[in-house]
């Protein structure tokens, strides 16, 4: 009986990206978008990425809920750790299959728009690891922390809090270096010498450590806790003046005040409230035990978002204002930003309030640069979000119905 439920669960979650992409971007709209400029294409395709992201994250609690409904009894002889391991394997298999289907559908869309290069890239797993590593650590913590309010739970929460802090304060960096994804370029590398000289010009003496991140998608990161910058292999193909302007932006983060760096440390705390979901469930009725941690996490995230936006604008100013050539430097940095957004296929204006980075259009206008087009409308993501929520709600209902039908048939 469980096998039939697993099949339904697997099919519903894995076929989600296929259904979502066909609903959000129909075939007819692809023909119209083929001749549109890149910012209109990105605006139309972005809701598909939103749907896939929500489905990817939402699949984890759906699998956990369905597993709870089919969990073995205490006297069945199946240990709790064995059952948890089984659930983890199911989650991994479903997410892996989802990624394959989602990538296939995005490839279909990108190929129709002539944007294959924006998707056919190596090293995307590295970016996912950097962006969602703390999230996956938290998910493991939620599963491991005991659902009781006593000292042992506090010890487990403290342990995973320490893991999150370790991840931020060099753990992710060390892991990427171990697997060879983050490398120290040779001293003879011309681009490394140019960036080091630019750092000294910006007042960073000695210059920060410089790393190459083995990912084809153009991007750059400031590692404020390690006094270093990391540039992907893709961005090294930029023209020299644009590459240096992006590096100056990252240098702007390295020159932040000590207080600003301590505020950044709060990012290691933003997910910690979720670790209290289980222990709170022992003393507070559901759903309040879930609402309180999520509310605290939301407040922390909003405070961090405003701070990060302020720091990004500050770094933009440094990237575009060097010496007496401020106007020329701003124009170069504007071209670099346009290239970054176009090659990564990110809309010029995002849906809702900006999160960690301001909208591209607003960044260009703020630097006194004419983007060359009117301010685009933000992507309409609410249909994609609604479809993802409906799909995630219907999936466990289908699993429950399948289990009930099979049970009735067997009897």
mmCIF file of C-alpha atoms in Angstrom:
data_model
loop_
_atom_site.group_PDB
_atom_site.id
_atom_site.type_symbol
_atom_site.label_atom_id
_atom_site.label_comp_id
_atom_site.label_asym_id
_atom_site.label_seq_id
_atom_site.Cartn_x
_atom_site.Cartn_y
_atom_site.Cartn_z
ATOM 1 C CA UNK A 1 0.000 0.000 0.000
ATOM 2 C CA UNK A 2 2.852 2.326 0.819
ATOM 3 C CA UNK A 3 4.361 1.626 -2.599
ATOM 4 C CA UNK A 4 1.302 3.038 -4.387
ATOM 5 C CA UNK A 5 1.393 6.142 -2.193
ATOM 6 C CA UNK A 6 5.095 6.609 -2.940
ATOM 7 C CA UNK A 7 4.454 6.361 -6.672
ATOM 8 C CA UNK A 8 1.729 9.017 -6.528
ATOM 9 C CA UNK A 9 3.898 11.272 -4.357
ATOM 10 C CA UNK A 10 6.864 10.888 -6.690
ATOM 11 C CA UNK A 11 4.849 11.511 -9.868
ATOM 12 C CA UNK A 12 3.059 14.572 -8.478
ATOM 13 C CA UNK A 13 6.212 16.303 -7.246
ATOM 14 C CA UNK A 14 8.430 15.355 -10.185
ATOM 15 C CA UNK A 15 5.864 16.303 -12.844
ATOM 16 C CA UNK A 16 5.297 19.662 -11.132
ATOM 17 C CA UNK A 17 8.007 21.552 -13.092
ATOM 18 C CA UNK A 18 6.622 20.163 -16.373
ATOM 19 C CA UNK A 19 3.067 21.313 -15.624
ATOM 20 C CA UNK A 20 4.202 24.637 -14.141
ATOM 21 C CA UNK A 21 6.399 25.661 -17.075
ATOM 22 C CA UNK A 22 3.680 24.820 -19.625
ATOM 23 C CA UNK A 23 1.093 26.790 -17.636
ATOM 24 C CA UNK A 24 3.215 29.887 -16.873
ATOM 25 C CA UNK A 25 4.860 30.194 -20.313
ATOM 26 C CA UNK A 26 2.642 28.604 -22.989
ATOM 27 C CA UNK A 27 4.118 27.642 -26.353
ATOM 28 C CA UNK A 28 2.303 30.497 -28.082
ATOM 29 C CA UNK A 29 3.976 33.148 -25.934
ATOM 30 C CA UNK A 30 7.438 31.727 -26.729
ATOM 31 C CA UNK A 31 6.957 32.568 -30.414
ATOM 32 C CA UNK A 32 6.109 36.177 -29.527
ATOM 33 C CA UNK A 33 9.008 36.482 -27.076
ATOM 34 C CA UNK A 34 11.607 35.146 -29.513
ATOM 35 C CA UNK A 35 12.066 38.606 -31.051
ATOM 36 C CA UNK A 36 11.692 40.578 -27.785
ATOM 37 C CA UNK A 37 14.649 42.256 -26.004
ATOM 38 C CA UNK A 38 16.328 40.327 -23.209
ATOM 39 C CA UNK A 39 14.657 42.235 -20.356
ATOM 40 C CA UNK A 40 11.182 41.330 -21.658
ATOM 41 C CA UNK A 41 12.214 37.704 -22.112
ATOM 42 C CA UNK A 42 13.635 37.565 -18.575
ATOM 43 C CA UNK A 43 10.438 39.121 -17.204
ATOM 44 C CA UNK A 44 8.322 36.415 -18.860
ATOM 45 C CA UNK A 45 10.527 33.458 -17.880
ATOM 46 C CA UNK A 46 11.238 34.470 -14.277
ATOM 47 C CA UNK A 47 7.857 33.188 -12.931
ATOM 48 C CA UNK A 48 8.851 29.687 -14.075
ATOM 49 C CA UNK A 49 11.970 29.914 -11.921
ATOM 50 C CA UNK A 50 9.829 31.139 -9.009
ATOM 51 C CA UNK A 51 7.473 28.172 -9.415
ATOM 52 C CA UNK A 52 10.354 25.693 -9.556
ATOM 53 C CA UNK A 53 11.982 27.252 -6.484
ATOM 54 C CA UNK A 54 8.761 27.112 -4.431
ATOM 55 C CA UNK A 55 8.104 23.548 -5.542
ATOM 56 C CA UNK A 56 11.672 22.539 -4.696
ATOM 57 C CA UNK A 57 11.509 23.974 -1.170
ATOM 58 C CA UNK A 58 7.873 23.037 -0.562
ATOM 59 C CA UNK A 59 8.417 19.419 -1.575
ATOM 60 C CA UNK A 60 10.436 18.803 1.574
ATOM 61 C CA UNK A 61 7.612 19.511 4.084
ATOM 62 C CA UNK A 62 5.132 17.719 1.789
ATOM 63 C CA UNK A 63 7.245 14.555 1.871
ATOM 64 C CA UNK A 64 7.640 14.884 5.645
ATOM 65 C CA UNK A 65 3.865 15.277 6.136
ATOM 66 C CA UNK A 66 3.095 12.301 3.892
ATOM 67 C CA UNK A 67 5.749 10.257 5.703
ATOM 68 C CA UNK A 68 4.223 11.174 9.062
ATOM 69 C CA UNK A 69 0.824 9.945 7.866
ATOM 70 C CA UNK A 70 2.383 6.621 6.859
ATOM 71 C CA UNK A 71 4.899 6.337 9.714
ATOM 72 C CA UNK A 72 5.198 2.875 11.308
ATOM 73 C CA UNK A 73 3.800 2.205 14.751
ATOM 74 C CA UNK A 74 6.163 1.929 17.707
ATOM 75 C CA UNK A 75 5.604 -1.832 17.884
ATOM 76 C CA UNK A 76 6.263 -2.471 14.191
ATOM 77 C CA UNK A 77 9.941 -3.218 14.706
ATOM 78 C CA UNK A 78 11.075 -0.341 12.482
ATOM 79 C CA UNK A 79 13.465 1.999 14.275
ATOM 80 C CA UNK A 80 12.854 5.738 14.124
ATOM 81 C CA UNK A 81 16.345 6.364 12.727
ATOM 82 C CA UNK A 82 15.788 3.842 9.934
ATOM 83 C CA UNK A 83 12.502 5.516 9.047
ATOM 84 C CA UNK A 84 14.122 8.985 9.071
ATOM 85 C CA UNK A 85 16.879 7.668 6.810
ATOM 86 C CA UNK A 86 14.256 6.272 4.437
ATOM 87 C CA UNK A 87 12.474 9.641 4.312
ATOM 88 C CA UNK A 88 15.754 11.467 3.638
ATOM 89 C CA UNK A 89 16.498 9.130 0.711
ATOM 90 C CA UNK A 90 13.014 9.758 -0.735
ATOM 91 C CA UNK A 91 13.519 13.539 -0.422
ATOM 92 C CA UNK A 92 16.891 13.362 -2.182
ATOM 93 C CA UNK A 93 15.510 11.243 -5.028
ATOM 94 C CA UNK A 94 12.512 13.540 -5.549
ATOM 95 C CA UNK A 95 14.584 16.739 -5.496
ATOM 96 C CA UNK A 96 17.132 15.255 -7.906
ATOM 97 C CA UNK A 97 14.388 14.197 -10.319
ATOM 98 C CA UNK A 98 12.757 17.612 -9.967
ATOM 99 C CA UNK A 99 16.009 19.324 -10.929
ATOM 100 C CA UNK A 100 16.321 17.165 -14.059
ATOM 101 C CA UNK A 101 12.743 17.856 -15.182
ATOM 102 C CA UNK A 102 12.985 21.583 -14.351
ATOM 103 C CA UNK A 103 16.252 21.914 -16.253
ATOM 104 C CA UNK A 104 14.802 20.121 -19.256
ATOM 105 C CA UNK A 105 11.806 22.450 -19.323
ATOM 106 C CA UNK A 106 13.944 25.559 -18.887
ATOM 107 C CA UNK A 107 16.177 24.335 -21.697
ATOM 108 C CA UNK A 108 13.122 24.076 -23.926
ATOM 109 C CA UNK A 109 12.154 27.660 -23.098
ATOM 110 C CA UNK A 110 15.661 29.074 -23.354
ATOM 111 C CA UNK A 111 16.291 27.330 -26.679
ATOM 112 C CA UNK A 112 13.092 28.832 -28.120
ATOM 113 C CA UNK A 113 14.298 32.285 -27.002
ATOM 114 C CA UNK A 114 17.843 31.798 -28.272
ATOM 115 C CA UNK A 115 19.244 31.950 -24.734
ATOM 116 C CA UNK A 116 20.863 28.505 -24.439
ATOM 117 C CA UNK A 117 24.092 29.990 -23.072
ATOM 118 C CA UNK A 118 22.225 31.330 -20.039
ATOM 119 C CA UNK A 119 21.473 27.754 -18.946
ATOM 120 C CA UNK A 120 24.181 25.502 -20.415
ATOM 121 C CA UNK A 121 26.767 26.232 -17.758
ATOM 122 C CA UNK A 122 28.890 24.248 -15.415
ATOM 123 C CA UNK A 123 29.310 24.887 -11.729
ATOM 124 C CA UNK A 124 25.726 25.870 -10.914
ATOM 125 C CA UNK A 125 25.787 23.406 -8.033
ATOM 126 C CA UNK A 126 28.469 25.608 -6.469
ATOM 127 C CA UNK A 127 26.166 28.638 -6.440
ATOM 128 C CA UNK A 128 23.355 26.490 -5.015
ATOM 129 C CA UNK A 129 25.694 25.270 -2.275
ATOM 130 C CA UNK A 130 26.672 28.833 -1.365
ATOM 131 C CA UNK A 131 23.099 30.142 -1.387
ATOM 132 C CA UNK A 132 21.269 27.225 0.253
ATOM 133 C CA UNK A 133 23.913 25.471 2.352
ATOM 134 C CA UNK A 134 22.653 27.054 5.586
ATOM 135 C CA UNK A 135 19.078 26.197 4.624
ATOM 136 C CA UNK A 136 19.890 22.481 4.249
ATOM 137 C CA UNK A 137 21.783 22.481 7.564
ATOM 138 C CA UNK A 138 18.667 23.938 9.202
ATOM 139 C CA UNK A 139 16.431 21.285 7.648
ATOM 140 C CA UNK A 140 18.646 18.559 9.076
ATOM 141 C CA UNK A 141 18.505 20.320 12.446
ATOM 142 C CA UNK A 142 14.693 20.422 12.402
ATOM 143 C CA UNK A 143 14.644 16.656 11.817
ATOM 144 C CA UNK A 144 17.231 15.882 14.499
ATOM 145 C CA UNK A 145 16.292 18.248 17.354
ATOM 146 C CA UNK A 146 14.040 16.307 19.803
ATOM 147 C CA UNK A 147 10.394 17.319 19.976
ATOM 148 C CA UNK A 148 10.614 17.924 23.713
ATOM 149 C CA UNK A 149 11.396 21.013 25.778
ATOM 150 C CA UNK A 150 14.376 20.057 27.936
ATOM 151 C CA UNK A 151 18.172 20.285 28.145
ATOM 152 C CA UNK A 152 18.930 17.822 25.379
ATOM 153 C CA UNK A 153 16.961 19.919 22.877
ATOM 154 C CA UNK A 154 18.919 23.024 23.920
ATOM 155 C CA UNK A 155 22.170 21.144 23.321
ATOM 156 C CA UNK A 156 21.093 20.087 19.844
ATOM 157 C CA UNK A 157 19.931 23.631 18.977
ATOM 158 C CA UNK A 158 23.265 25.005 20.190
ATOM 159 C CA UNK A 159 25.129 22.436 18.104
ATOM 160 C CA UNK A 160 23.301 23.338 14.901
ATOM 161 C CA UNK A 161 23.606 27.038 15.660
ATOM 162 C CA UNK A 162 27.340 26.433 15.875
ATOM 163 C CA UNK A 163 27.250 24.585 12.541
ATOM 164 C CA UNK A 164 25.452 27.532 10.917
ATOM 165 C CA UNK A 165 28.019 29.966 12.323
ATOM 166 C CA UNK A 166 30.862 27.685 11.193
ATOM 167 C CA UNK A 167 29.354 27.544 7.718
ATOM 168 C CA UNK A 168 29.320 31.332 7.504
ATOM 169 C CA UNK A 169 32.705 31.924 9.130
ATOM 170 C CA UNK A 170 34.763 29.876 6.697
ATOM 171 C CA UNK A 171 33.068 26.469 6.571
ATOM 172 C CA UNK A 172 31.592 26.991 3.106
ATOM 173 C CA UNK A 173 34.898 28.429 1.916
ATOM 174 C CA UNK A 174 36.843 25.437 3.247
ATOM 175 C CA UNK A 175 34.445 22.937 1.684
ATOM 176 C CA UNK A 176 34.654 24.618 -1.723
ATOM 177 C CA UNK A 177 38.451 24.557 -1.549
ATOM 178 C CA UNK A 178 38.479 20.865 -0.566
ATOM 179 C CA UNK A 179 36.370 19.859 -3.572
ATOM 180 C CA UNK A 180 38.429 22.087 -5.869
ATOM 181 C CA UNK A 181 35.606 24.497 -6.692
ATOM 182 C CA UNK A 182 37.450 27.465 -5.146
ATOM 183 C CA UNK A 183 41.031 27.926 -6.258
ATOM 184 C CA UNK A 184 43.837 30.383 -5.668
ATOM 185 C CA UNK A 185 44.916 31.624 -9.115
ATOM 186 C CA UNK A 186 48.651 31.584 -9.896
ATOM 187 C CA UNK A 187 50.610 34.755 -9.198
ATOM 188 C CA UNK A 188 51.377 35.076 -12.899
ATOM 189 C CA UNK A 189 47.674 35.443 -13.766
ATOM 190 C CA UNK A 190 47.280 38.853 -15.378
ATOM 191 C CA UNK A 191 43.737 39.377 -14.116
ATOM 192 C CA UNK A 192 44.799 38.650 -10.536
ATOM 193 C CA UNK A 193 47.549 41.293 -10.683
ATOM 194 C CA UNK A 194 45.123 43.819 -12.179
ATOM 195 C CA UNK A 195 42.559 43.246 -9.425
ATOM 196 C CA UNK A 196 45.219 43.379 -6.692
ATOM 197 C CA UNK A 197 46.493 46.704 -8.069
ATOM 198 C CA UNK A 198 42.909 48.022 -8.222
ATOM 199 C CA UNK A 199 42.401 47.013 -4.584
ATOM 200 C CA UNK A 200 45.432 49.075 -3.552
ATOM 201 C CA UNK A 201 44.078 51.960 -5.614
ATOM 202 C CA UNK A 202 40.825 51.679 -3.631
ATOM 203 C CA UNK A 203 42.712 51.916 -0.337
ATOM 204 C CA UNK A 204 42.925 48.199 0.487
ATOM 205 C CA UNK A 205 46.568 47.708 1.398
ATOM 206 C CA UNK A 206 47.492 44.921 1.706
ATOM 207 C CA UNK A 207 45.100 43.736 -1.026
ATOM 208 C CA UNK A 208 42.576 41.031 -0.122
ATOM 209 C CA UNK A 209 42.958 37.381 -1.026
ATOM 210 C CA UNK A 210 41.652 36.670 -4.525
ATOM 211 C CA UNK A 211 39.966 33.381 -5.470
ATOM 212 C CA UNK A 212 38.552 31.920 -8.663
ATOM 213 C CA UNK A 213 35.233 30.122 -8.275
ATOM 214 C CA UNK A 214 34.929 27.367 -10.884
ATOM 215 C CA UNK A 215 31.489 28.307 -12.183
ATOM 216 C CA UNK A 216 30.657 29.506 -15.696
ATOM 217 C CA UNK A 217 27.899 31.920 -14.711
ATOM 218 C CA UNK A 218 29.333 35.457 -14.294
ATOM 219 C CA UNK A 219 29.276 36.571 -10.670
ATOM 220 C CA UNK A 220 31.472 37.901 -7.875
ATOM 221 C CA UNK A 221 31.365 37.694 -4.084
ATOM 222 C CA UNK A 222 32.939 39.605 -1.209
ATOM 223 C CA UNK A 223 33.977 37.278 1.627
ATOM 224 C CA UNK A 224 33.915 39.888 4.360
ATOM 225 C CA UNK A 225 34.752 37.448 7.177
ATOM 226 C CA UNK A 226 37.862 36.210 5.330
ATOM 227 C CA UNK A 227 38.959 39.552 3.784
ATOM 228 C CA UNK A 228 38.783 38.070 0.291
ATOM 229 C CA UNK A 229 36.934 38.298 -3.005
ATOM 230 C CA UNK A 230 35.864 35.414 -5.231
ATOM 231 C CA UNK A 231 35.195 35.786 -8.945
ATOM 232 C CA UNK A 232 33.613 33.072 -11.069
ATOM 233 C CA UNK A 233 35.337 31.777 -14.180
ATOM 234 C CA UNK A 234 32.528 33.277 -16.262
ATOM 235 C CA UNK A 235 33.083 36.859 -15.147
ATOM 236 C CA UNK A 236 36.786 36.639 -16.030
ATOM 237 C CA UNK A 237 35.689 36.762 -19.690
ATOM 238 C CA UNK A 238 34.352 40.307 -19.195
ATOM 239 C CA UNK A 239 36.282 43.220 -20.722
ATOM 240 C CA UNK A 240 39.069 44.385 -18.412
ATOM 241 C CA UNK A 241 37.464 47.708 -17.467
ATOM 242 C CA UNK A 242 34.121 46.035 -16.613
ATOM 243 C CA UNK A 243 35.855 43.306 -14.601
ATOM 244 C CA UNK A 244 37.673 45.921 -12.524
ATOM 245 C CA UNK A 245 34.461 47.869 -11.936
ATOM 246 C CA UNK A 246 32.770 44.730 -10.557
ATOM 247 C CA UNK A 247 35.826 44.100 -8.375
ATOM 248 C CA UNK A 248 35.564 47.659 -7.015
ATOM 249 C CA UNK A 249 31.983 46.940 -6.018
ATOM 250 C CA UNK A 250 33.145 43.933 -3.990
ATOM 251 C CA UNK A 251 35.962 46.020 -2.476
ATOM 252 C CA UNK A 252 33.243 48.358 -1.238
ATOM 253 C CA UNK A 253 31.930 45.534 0.951
ATOM 254 C CA UNK A 254 35.401 44.858 2.345
ATOM 255 C CA UNK A 255 35.682 48.481 3.481
ATOM 256 C CA UNK A 256 32.473 48.332 5.531
ATOM 257 C CA UNK A 257 32.709 49.369 9.166
ATOM 258 C CA UNK A 258 33.213 46.859 11.943
ATOM 259 C CA UNK A 259 29.643 47.431 13.070
ATOM 260 C CA UNK A 260 28.380 46.605 9.581
ATOM 261 C CA UNK A 261 30.366 43.377 9.571
ATOM 262 C CA UNK A 262 28.833 42.412 12.922
ATOM 263 C CA UNK A 263 25.359 43.025 11.509
ATOM 264 C CA UNK A 264 26.232 40.693 8.653
ATOM 265 C CA UNK A 265 26.988 38.072 11.289
ATOM 266 C CA UNK A 266 23.280 38.060 12.129
ATOM 267 C CA UNK A 267 22.672 36.178 8.892
ATOM 268 C CA UNK A 268 23.907 33.076 10.720
ATOM 269 C CA UNK A 269 21.059 33.619 13.217
ATOM 270 C CA UNK A 270 18.216 34.193 10.774
ATOM 271 C CA UNK A 271 17.396 30.488 10.373
ATOM 272 C CA UNK A 272 17.958 29.488 14.014
ATOM 273 C CA UNK A 273 14.308 30.138 15.065
ATOM 274 C CA UNK A 274 13.205 27.245 12.845
ATOM 275 C CA UNK A 275 15.167 24.867 15.087
ATOM 276 C CA UNK A 276 12.644 25.620 17.857
ATOM 277 C CA UNK A 277 9.664 24.259 15.900
ATOM 278 C CA UNK A 278 9.932 20.786 17.461
ATOM 279 C CA UNK A 279 10.627 21.793 21.083
ATOM 280 C CA UNK A 280 7.914 24.469 21.023
ATOM 281 C CA UNK A 281 5.458 21.833 19.836
ATOM 282 C CA UNK A 282 5.849 20.115 23.208
ATOM 283 C CA UNK A 283 4.586 23.139 25.169
ATOM 284 C CA UNK A 284 2.516 25.160 22.649
ATOM 285 C CA UNK A 285 -0.268 23.856 20.454
ATOM 286 C CA UNK A 286 0.151 23.677 16.691
ATOM 287 C CA UNK A 287 0.095 25.871 14.576
ATOM 288 C CA UNK A 288 1.313 28.456 17.111
ATOM 289 C CA UNK A 289 4.493 26.429 17.610
ATOM 290 C CA UNK A 290 5.235 26.957 13.926
ATOM 291 C CA UNK A 291 3.970 30.522 13.571
ATOM 292 C CA UNK A 292 6.210 31.960 16.330
ATOM 293 C CA UNK A 293 9.566 30.741 14.879
ATOM 294 C CA UNK A 294 8.535 31.721 11.342
ATOM 295 C CA UNK A 295 7.503 35.215 12.540
ATOM 296 C CA UNK A 296 10.826 35.730 14.333
ATOM 297 C CA UNK A 297 12.711 34.529 11.242
ATOM 298 C CA UNK A 298 10.680 36.894 9.046
ATOM 299 C CA UNK A 299 11.482 39.902 11.275
ATOM 300 C CA UNK A 300 15.204 39.080 11.242
ATOM 301 C CA UNK A 301 15.116 38.618 7.460
ATOM 302 C CA UNK A 302 13.453 42.008 6.945
ATOM 303 C CA UNK A 303 16.022 43.783 9.111
ATOM 304 C CA UNK A 304 18.861 42.095 7.239
ATOM 305 C CA UNK A 305 17.266 42.879 3.866
ATOM 306 C CA UNK A 306 17.201 46.614 4.554
ATOM 307 C CA UNK A 307 20.779 46.553 5.762
ATOM 308 C CA UNK A 308 21.982 44.578 2.723
ATOM 309 C CA UNK A 309 20.242 46.968 0.326
ATOM 310 C CA UNK A 310 21.973 49.899 2.006
ATOM 311 C CA UNK A 311 25.371 48.188 1.731
ATOM 312 C CA UNK A 312 24.793 47.329 -1.951
ATOM 313 C CA UNK A 313 24.050 50.963 -2.785
ATOM 314 C CA UNK A 314 27.169 52.000 -0.900
ATOM 315 C CA UNK A 315 29.268 49.509 -2.885
ATOM 316 C CA UNK A 316 27.714 50.733 -6.159
ATOM 317 C CA UNK A 317 28.864 54.260 -5.357
ATOM 318 C CA UNK A 318 32.430 53.069 -4.783
ATOM 319 C CA UNK A 319 32.400 51.048 -7.998
ATOM 320 C CA UNK A 320 31.346 54.090 -10.041
ATOM 321 C CA UNK A 321 33.310 56.889 -8.333
ATOM 322 C CA UNK A 322 37.095 56.724 -8.602
ATOM 323 C CA UNK A 323 39.191 59.860 -8.993
ATOM 324 C CA UNK A 324 38.325 62.454 -11.601
ATOM 325 C CA UNK A 325 36.822 59.941 -14.020
ATOM 326 C CA UNK A 326 33.592 59.378 -12.129
ATOM 327 C CA UNK A 327 31.339 59.711 -15.192
ATOM 328 C CA UNK A 328 33.420 57.285 -17.253
ATOM 329 C CA UNK A 329 33.682 54.811 -14.379
ATOM 330 C CA UNK A 330 29.916 54.950 -13.831
ATOM 331 C CA UNK A 331 29.309 54.194 -17.507
ATOM 332 C CA UNK A 332 31.690 51.218 -17.380
ATOM 333 C CA UNK A 333 30.073 49.863 -14.208
ATOM 334 C CA UNK A 334 26.639 50.302 -15.781
ATOM 335 C CA UNK A 335 27.704 48.210 -18.779
ATOM 336 C CA UNK A 336 29.055 45.553 -16.434
ATOM 337 C CA UNK A 337 25.776 45.416 -14.500
ATOM 338 C CA UNK A 338 23.779 45.144 -17.723
ATOM 339 C CA UNK A 339 25.999 42.306 -18.906
ATOM 340 C CA UNK A 340 25.695 40.487 -15.548
ATOM 341 C CA UNK A 341 21.911 40.651 -15.534
ATOM 342 C CA UNK A 342 21.552 39.757 -19.209
ATOM 343 C CA UNK A 343 23.883 36.743 -19.121
ATOM 344 C CA UNK A 344 22.263 35.479 -15.900
ATOM 345 C CA UNK A 345 18.817 36.230 -17.391
ATOM 346 C CA UNK A 346 17.615 38.250 -14.400
ATOM 347 C CA UNK A 347 14.766 40.780 -14.912
ATOM 348 C CA UNK A 348 15.707 44.458 -14.861
ATOM 349 C CA UNK A 349 12.918 45.015 -12.315
ATOM 350 C CA UNK A 350 12.104 42.216 -9.903
ATOM 351 C CA UNK A 351 8.700 41.411 -8.433
ATOM 352 C CA UNK A 352 7.915 43.045 -5.094
ATOM 353 C CA UNK A 353 10.420 44.851 -2.936
ATOM 354 C CA UNK A 354 14.103 44.276 -3.689
ATOM 355 C CA UNK A 355 15.693 41.709 -1.388
ATOM 356 C CA UNK A 356 19.466 41.747 -1.222
ATOM 357 C CA UNK A 357 20.128 43.875 -4.325
ATOM 358 C CA UNK A 358 18.256 46.878 -5.746
ATOM 359 C CA UNK A 359 16.530 46.564 -9.118
ATOM 360 C CA UNK A 360 18.926 46.852 -12.062
ATOM 361 C CA UNK A 361 16.935 49.701 -13.607
ATOM 362 C CA UNK A 362 16.982 51.692 -10.361
ATOM 363 C CA UNK A 363 20.701 51.036 -9.866
ATOM 364 C CA UNK A 364 21.493 52.424 -13.313
ATOM 365 C CA UNK A 365 19.292 55.488 -12.879
ATOM 366 C CA UNK A 366 20.782 56.101 -9.422
ATOM 367 C CA UNK A 367 24.250 56.171 -10.988
ATOM 368 C CA UNK A 368 23.105 58.729 -13.572
ATOM 369 C CA UNK A 369 23.084 56.182 -16.428
ATOM 370 C CA UNK A 370 20.390 55.985 -19.085
ATOM 371 C CA UNK A 371 19.421 52.277 -19.322
ATOM 372 C CA UNK A 372 18.271 52.785 -22.915
ATOM 373 C CA UNK A 373 14.730 51.506 -22.307
ATOM 374 C CA UNK A 374 11.664 52.405 -20.274
ATOM 375 C CA UNK A 375 11.265 50.921 -16.816
ATOM 376 C CA UNK A 376 9.849 47.424 -17.408
ATOM 377 C CA UNK A 377 6.941 46.018 -15.469
ATOM 378 C CA UNK A 378 7.946 43.539 -12.752
ATOM 379 C CA UNK A 379 7.324 39.859 -13.519
ATOM 380 C CA UNK A 380 3.823 38.644 -12.694
ATOM 381 C CA UNK A 381 4.711 35.904 -10.258
ATOM 382 C CA UNK A 382 1.393 35.509 -8.410
ATOM 383 C CA UNK A 383 -0.030 32.914 -10.871
ATOM 384 C CA UNK A 384 3.149 30.851 -10.470
ATOM 385 C CA UNK A 385 3.025 31.153 -6.680
ATOM 386 C CA UNK A 386 -0.671 30.254 -6.586
ATOM 387 C CA UNK A 387 -0.121 27.225 -8.810
ATOM 388 C CA UNK A 388 2.807 26.071 -6.644
ATOM 389 C CA UNK A 389 0.738 26.351 -3.449
ATOM 390 C CA UNK A 390 -2.210 24.521 -5.020
ATOM 391 C CA UNK A 391 0.082 21.802 -6.336
ATOM 392 C CA UNK A 392 1.741 21.334 -2.951
ATOM 393 C CA UNK A 393 -1.648 21.147 -1.204
ATOM 394 C CA UNK A 394 -3.190 18.761 -3.739
ATOM 395 C CA UNK A 395 -0.198 16.378 -3.653
ATOM 396 C CA UNK A 396 -0.686 15.078 -0.069
ATOM 397 C CA UNK A 397 -4.448 14.919 -0.670
ATOM 398 C CA UNK A 398 -3.815 12.673 -3.671
ATOM 399 C CA UNK A 399 -1.487 10.529 -1.581
ATOM 400 C CA UNK A 400 -4.111 10.194 1.172
ATOM 401 C CA UNK A 401 -6.822 9.353 -1.378
ATOM 402 C CA UNK A 402 -4.582 6.743 -3.010
ATOM 403 C CA UNK A 403 -3.834 5.143 0.341
ATOM 404 C CA UNK A 404 -7.535 5.039 1.241
ATOM 405 C CA UNK A 405 -8.531 3.547 -2.136
ATOM 406 C CA UNK A 406 -5.826 0.884 -2.070
ATOM 407 C CA UNK A 407 -6.684 -0.026 1.537
ATOM 408 C CA UNK A 408 -10.379 -0.354 0.668
ATOM 409 C CA UNK A 409 -9.567 -2.468 -2.398
ATOM 410 C CA UNK A 410 -7.283 -4.827 -0.436
ATOM 411 C CA UNK A 411 -9.924 -5.337 2.251
#
